[in-house]
Amino acid sequence: MRRGLRIKWYTVLATVILAFAITFAHAQAPNTAAEINTDIIARKCIRLINQHQTDSAYALTGEAFQKLMTLEQWKAFNQNQLAALLPFKDVIFKGSDAPVNHYKLEGKMALQLNISLDDHNKIADFNFVSYQDEIKPANMSEDEKQTDLIAMKVLSFLNAKQADSAYVLAGEAFKSKIDLPTWHDITEKQLYPLLPLQKPVFVGSLNGVNKYKLDQLQLIIGLDETGKFATLAIQAYHEDAKKSIKAATDNHLHSKLDSLVNHWLSHYIQTKGNVGLSAAVYYKGLDHYYNYGETASGNHQLPDRHTLYEIGSITKTFTATLLAKAVTQGLVTLDTRITKFLPDSVAANPYIKLITLKQLANHTSGLPRMPDNIDATITNLRQPYENYDVPHLLAYLKSYKATRGVGVKYEYSNLGAGLLGVILEKIYHKPYAELVKLYITQPLLLRETKIDLTATDTKRLAQGYDMANNPAALWIQNATQAAGAIKSTAFDLLQYGKKQFQLLNNPLLPILKLTHQPTFDDGINRVGLGWHYLKDDKDPVIQHTGGTGGYRTAICVNLKRNMVVVLLTNNATTGDSLGLELMAALEKALPK
C-alpha cells in the first residue's frame, strides 16, 4: 500500500543530545525564485527545531500541513523522537524537483529533508527520510553500475513508502511471482517497520546480482534483459546464511509425513536469524505436531503445541465467522450496507454508500489497505496501530474519496477488516474480543486463542523478532483489532482448521461453511468471507496467512481431502509463504 507518510523522523532513533551551533554548507545553490523562497523557510524551520522552538517552527506551516498534524502532535514528535537526533549541524541543498527542495542534514544520522511551500509561502509538505548517497565504486562493471542505478531508485522509493513507484521498476518475471497486492503486503508487513533503510554499501555481485549491506540488512537485486529488476530481496545481513549448529526439534522422522515436513522446515530453521516454529498437520484422521528451534533466541527452550504466537491476519477469518454468525441469526445480510451502522455525518459520504458487509470481508470495498490518516497517529514505529482509534477511522471515512468502483476489484484492506470489526461491535453491542470468545472460541473449545493475554499466557509466548533479528513487541491494536489482534497456538489452530469440515460436535459448521462460499473471483483472487483459496490447486483449499512486527503464520484447509496445515513462526521473514508451500508439497507427495 502506498501511504503518504508526512513526518518520518520518528523512524530513526538516537540517544544522546549535544549542543552544537548550526552551520550551513552548500554543495550547490538554489537558483529559481521558488527554490530560494523554499530555501529560506527550510533553513529557518531547521534553526528553530535545533533551538527547540517547536511552536515557532509550527507557525511556518500552512493549512494543508496542519490538517495532517496538529500542534500537539507536532510537539510530541519533536519532543519524543526528533530531539534525540539534534542538532542538525549542516543543511546542504541537494537540488529540487519542483516544487520540492531536497536537503542533506548532517547530524547524528544523515537525513534527507524534503520540503515544499503553498501559495502563501507556508510549509505544505515537510518530511525526513534516511539520506541515500549514490555508491558507485570505480571498480564497478557497467552491468553492476546499471543494477546499482535501479537499486538506488528502489531504496529511495521504499524509504519514501512509495511502494507502487518501486513496483514500476519490476520486470515481468518478478511480477509473475509477486503481484501488486502481494507486493503491498510485503512492503507494509516486512519492510515499512524497518524504515528508514540505511545507507547502502556495495559488497559485490555474483551472476548478475548485486549485493549491498544496509547496516544490519542486505539488499539483493538483479535485472532482466529490459533493465527491470527480476530479483529483489531485503533480509538480515549475513556472511554465512546457515547455522553451524543444528536446531533442536521434536520431529523423530518416523514416517513419510515426518520426513516431508522436516525437508521443508529444516531449511527454514537452519537459516541464520530464524529462531523457532511450531507446525501442525491433520492427515487421515490424525493430528501431528512438529516444533523446531527456540521460543526466544538463545534460551534453548523448544516450542511446543501450546506455545503462543501472534497470528496476525488469520484473525480476519475469525472476523468473517462473526459476520456469518450475524447473517445466520438474521441480524444482517451480506448485502447490508455499512452506512446503516455509521454516524449520519459519515454515512452521508456518497463514496461509501454502496459498500456492503460482504465487500469488507472479501476485500472488494474499494477501501485502501490502510487509511492515509494513520501516519499522523504513530508515535512509535514498532506500534503502528496503537493510536488509531474509532474516531480516526470515522474521520477518514467521512472524507474518503473512492478511486475505483465498489465490488469490481480486489484490493487487500486491513482498513476494511478493521471497520467490519467495529460494525460487528455495534451489531452485538459487545467488544470485539468478547465476540470472538463468546461466539467462536468457547463453542469450539479453543482455550488458547485470545486477544488479551494473562500473565500466565505470556510465559508461553514465543518472543517475536523483526527482519533485522531484533526482539519485536506484540502489536497493540485499536480500531484495527479485527484485522490482526488474535494470538493462538498450533494446537488450537489445528482444531480451528478441522472445524471447517468436521460434522460431529461442531456447533458452528453452517456458519463456517458460509465463510467458504466464494464471493469474488477475478481469475487471480478467489475469496469467500475472510478466507482466500489457494491458487493453482486442483482441490478447494482455503487459506490465510498472517504477519506482524515479529511473527509470520499460515493456515491451510483442504476441504476435499479433510487435511489441515498450520505453521507459526516467531520471525518476520518467510514463515507465511512457507506454510502455503508446505501444504502444496504435502498434497502432492501424500496419498489421498
Short mmCIF file of N, CA, C and O in Angstrom, two decimals, residues 280-330:
data_model
loop_
_atom_site.label_atom_id
_atom_site.label_comp_id
_atom_site.label_asym_id
_atom_site.label_seq_id
_atom_site.Cartn_x
_atom_site.Cartn_y
_atom_site.Cartn_z
N ALA A 280 1.67 -27.88 12.58
CA ALA A 280 0.68 -28.91 12.87
C ALA A 280 0.07 -29.38 11.56
O ALA A 280 -0.18 -28.57 10.66
N VAL A 281 -0.17 -30.67 11.47
CA VAL A 281 -0.78 -31.26 10.26
C VAL A 281 -1.87 -32.23 10.70
O VAL A 281 -1.64 -33.08 11.58
N TYR A 282 -3.03 -32.11 10.09
CA TYR A 282 -4.10 -33.10 10.27
C TYR A 282 -4.20 -33.87 8.96
O TYR A 282 -4.48 -33.30 7.90
N TYR A 283 -3.95 -35.18 9.04
CA TYR A 283 -3.91 -36.00 7.82
C TYR A 283 -4.43 -37.39 8.15
O TYR A 283 -3.97 -38.02 9.12
N LYS A 284 -5.39 -37.84 7.37
CA LYS A 284 -6.00 -39.16 7.54
C LYS A 284 -6.47 -39.41 8.98
O LYS A 284 -6.21 -40.47 9.57
N GLY A 285 -7.11 -38.40 9.54
CA GLY A 285 -7.76 -38.55 10.83
C GLY A 285 -6.86 -38.40 12.04
O GLY A 285 -7.31 -38.60 13.17
N LEU A 286 -5.58 -38.04 11.84
CA LEU A 286 -4.65 -37.93 12.96
C LEU A 286 -4.02 -36.53 13.01
O LEU A 286 -3.76 -35.92 11.98
N ASP A 287 -3.77 -36.08 14.26
CA ASP A 287 -3.08 -34.82 14.48
C ASP A 287 -1.58 -35.08 14.59
O ASP A 287 -1.15 -36.02 15.27
N HIS A 288 -0.79 -34.24 13.95
CA HIS A 288 0.67 -34.34 14.01
C HIS A 288 1.24 -32.96 14.35
O HIS A 288 0.84 -31.96 13.74
N TYR A 289 2.18 -32.91 15.30
CA TYR A 289 2.76 -31.64 15.73
C TYR A 289 4.28 -31.70 15.59
O TYR A 289 4.91 -32.71 15.90
N TYR A 290 4.85 -30.58 15.13
CA TYR A 290 6.30 -30.50 14.92
C TYR A 290 6.80 -29.14 15.42
O TYR A 290 6.24 -28.10 15.06
N ASN A 291 7.85 -29.17 16.20
CA ASN A 291 8.41 -27.94 16.73
C ASN A 291 9.91 -27.91 16.48
O ASN A 291 10.59 -28.94 16.56
N TYR A 292 10.42 -26.71 16.17
CA TYR A 292 11.84 -26.54 15.85
C TYR A 292 12.36 -25.27 16.52
O TYR A 292 11.63 -24.28 16.69
N GLY A 293 13.66 -25.29 16.86
CA GLY A 293 14.32 -24.07 17.30
C GLY A 293 14.07 -23.72 18.74
O GLY A 293 14.05 -24.57 19.63
N GLU A 294 13.84 -22.41 18.98
CA GLU A 294 13.72 -21.89 20.34
C GLU A 294 12.55 -20.93 20.44
O GLU A 294 12.17 -20.28 19.46
N THR A 295 12.00 -20.79 21.64
CA THR A 295 10.94 -19.80 21.86
C THR A 295 11.50 -18.39 21.94
O THR A 295 10.79 -17.42 21.71
N ALA A 296 12.78 -18.27 22.29
CA ALA A 296 13.49 -16.99 22.27
C ALA A 296 14.95 -17.28 21.96
O ALA A 296 15.49 -18.32 22.37
N SER A 297 15.57 -16.38 21.24
CA SER A 297 16.94 -16.62 20.79
C SER A 297 17.88 -16.85 21.97
O SER A 297 17.99 -16.02 22.87
N GLY A 298 18.51 -18.03 21.97
CA GLY A 298 19.50 -18.33 22.99
C GLY A 298 18.97 -18.96 24.26
O GLY A 298 19.77 -19.31 25.15
N ASN A 299 17.63 -19.16 24.37
CA ASN A 299 17.13 -19.72 25.63
C ASN A 299 17.07 -21.25 25.63
O ASN A 299 16.73 -21.86 26.64
N HIS A 300 17.34 -21.88 24.47
CA HIS A 300 17.40 -23.34 24.36
C HIS A 300 16.10 -24.02 24.78
O HIS A 300 16.11 -25.18 25.20
N GLN A 301 15.00 -23.31 24.66
CA GLN A 301 13.70 -23.88 25.01
C GLN A 301 12.91 -24.16 23.74
O GLN A 301 12.53 -23.24 23.02
N LEU A 302 12.68 -25.43 23.46
CA LEU A 302 11.95 -25.83 22.26
C LEU A 302 10.48 -25.43 22.38
O LEU A 302 9.87 -25.67 23.43
N PRO A 303 9.89 -24.83 21.35
CA PRO A 303 8.45 -24.56 21.41
C PRO A 303 7.67 -25.88 21.47
O PRO A 303 8.22 -26.95 21.18
N ASP A 304 6.41 -25.80 21.83
CA ASP A 304 5.55 -26.98 21.77
C ASP A 304 4.20 -26.57 21.19
O ASP A 304 4.00 -25.42 20.79
N ARG A 305 3.28 -27.53 21.15
CA ARG A 305 1.99 -27.27 20.51
C ARG A 305 1.17 -26.21 21.24
O ARG A 305 0.21 -25.69 20.69
N HIS A 306 1.55 -25.90 22.47
CA HIS A 306 0.81 -24.92 23.26
C HIS A 306 1.55 -23.57 23.38
O HIS A 306 1.12 -22.70 24.15
N THR A 307 2.62 -23.40 22.63
CA THR A 307 3.34 -22.12 22.60
C THR A 307 2.50 -21.10 21.85
O THR A 307 1.98 -21.39 20.76
N LEU A 308 2.36 -19.92 22.41
CA LEU A 308 1.55 -18.87 21.81
C LEU A 308 2.34 -18.05 20.80
O LEU A 308 3.51 -17.72 21.02
N TYR A 309 1.67 -17.70 19.70
CA TYR A 309 2.22 -16.84 18.67
C TYR A 309 1.16 -15.79 18.30
O TYR A 309 -0.04 -16.06 18.38
N GLU A 310 1.61 -14.65 17.85
CA GLU A 310 0.70 -13.67 17.27
C GLU A 310 0.36 -14.15 15.86
O GLU A 310 1.27 -14.43 15.06
N ILE A 311 -0.92 -14.30 15.53
CA ILE A 311 -1.28 -14.91 14.23
C ILE A 311 -1.64 -13.88 13.17
O ILE A 311 -1.93 -14.24 12.03
N GLY A 312 -1.63 -12.59 13.51
CA GLY A 312 -1.81 -11.56 12.51
C GLY A 312 -3.13 -11.68 11.76
O GLY A 312 -4.20 -11.83 12.34
N SER A 313 -3.04 -11.64 10.43
CA SER A 313 -4.23 -11.53 9.60
C SER A 313 -5.08 -12.79 9.53
O SER A 313 -6.19 -12.76 8.97
N ILE A 314 -4.62 -13.90 10.11
CA ILE A 314 -5.52 -15.05 10.24
C ILE A 314 -6.73 -14.64 11.07
O ILE A 314 -7.82 -15.21 10.95
N THR A 315 -6.56 -13.60 11.88
CA THR A 315 -7.67 -13.02 12.64
C THR A 315 -8.85 -12.69 11.74
O THR A 315 -10.02 -12.79 12.17
N LYS A 316 -8.59 -12.32 10.50
CA LYS A 316 -9.67 -11.92 9.59
C LYS A 316 -10.66 -13.05 9.34
O LYS A 316 -11.84 -12.80 9.06
N THR A 317 -10.21 -14.30 9.43
CA THR A 317 -11.15 -15.42 9.25
C THR A 317 -12.09 -15.52 10.45
O THR A 317 -13.24 -15.94 10.30
N PHE A 318 -11.61 -15.15 11.62
CA PHE A 318 -12.48 -15.11 12.81
C PHE A 318 -13.50 -13.98 12.66
O PHE A 318 -14.68 -14.15 12.98
N THR A 319 -13.06 -12.85 12.16
CA THR A 319 -13.96 -11.72 11.95
C THR A 319 -15.04 -12.09 10.93
O THR A 319 -16.22 -11.77 11.12
N ALA A 320 -14.65 -12.76 9.86
CA ALA A 320 -15.62 -13.20 8.85
C ALA A 320 -16.60 -14.21 9.44
O ALA A 320 -17.79 -14.23 9.07
N THR A 321 -16.12 -15.04 10.36
CA THR A 321 -17.01 -16.00 11.02
C THR A 321 -18.07 -15.28 11.86
O THR A 321 -19.25 -15.69 11.89
N LEU A 322 -17.67 -14.21 12.51
CA LEU A 322 -18.64 -13.41 13.28
C LEU A 322 -19.67 -12.78 12.35
O LEU A 322 -20.86 -12.71 12.69
N LEU A 323 -19.25 -12.34 11.18
CA LEU A 323 -20.21 -11.81 10.20
C LEU A 323 -21.18 -12.90 9.77
O LEU A 323 -22.40 -12.67 9.70
N ALA A 324 -20.64 -14.08 9.48
CA ALA A 324 -21.51 -15.19 9.07
C ALA A 324 -22.49 -15.55 10.18
O ALA A 324 -23.65 -15.90 9.93
N LYS A 325 -22.06 -15.45 11.42
CA LYS A 325 -22.94 -15.69 12.57
C LYS A 325 -24.10 -14.69 12.56
O LYS A 325 -25.26 -15.08 12.72
N ALA A 326 -23.79 -13.43 12.36
CA ALA A 326 -24.82 -12.39 12.33
C ALA A 326 -25.80 -12.62 11.18
O ALA A 326 -27.00 -12.38 11.31
N VAL A 327 -25.28 -13.10 10.05
CA VAL A 327 -26.15 -13.39 8.89
C VAL A 327 -27.09 -14.54 9.20
O VAL A 327 -28.30 -14.47 8.94
N THR A 328 -26.56 -15.64 9.77
CA THR A 328 -27.41 -16.80 10.06
C THR A 328 -28.44 -16.49 11.15
O THR A 328 -29.50 -17.12 11.20
N GLN A 329 -28.14 -15.50 11.99
CA GLN A 329 -29.11 -15.08 13.02
C GLN A 329 -30.15 -14.11 12.47
O GLN A 329 -31.08 -13.75 13.19
N GLY A 330 -29.99 -13.68 11.24
CA GLY A 330 -30.94 -12.75 10.64
C GLY A 330 -30.74 -11.30 11.07
O GLY A 330 -31.61 -10.46 10.83
#
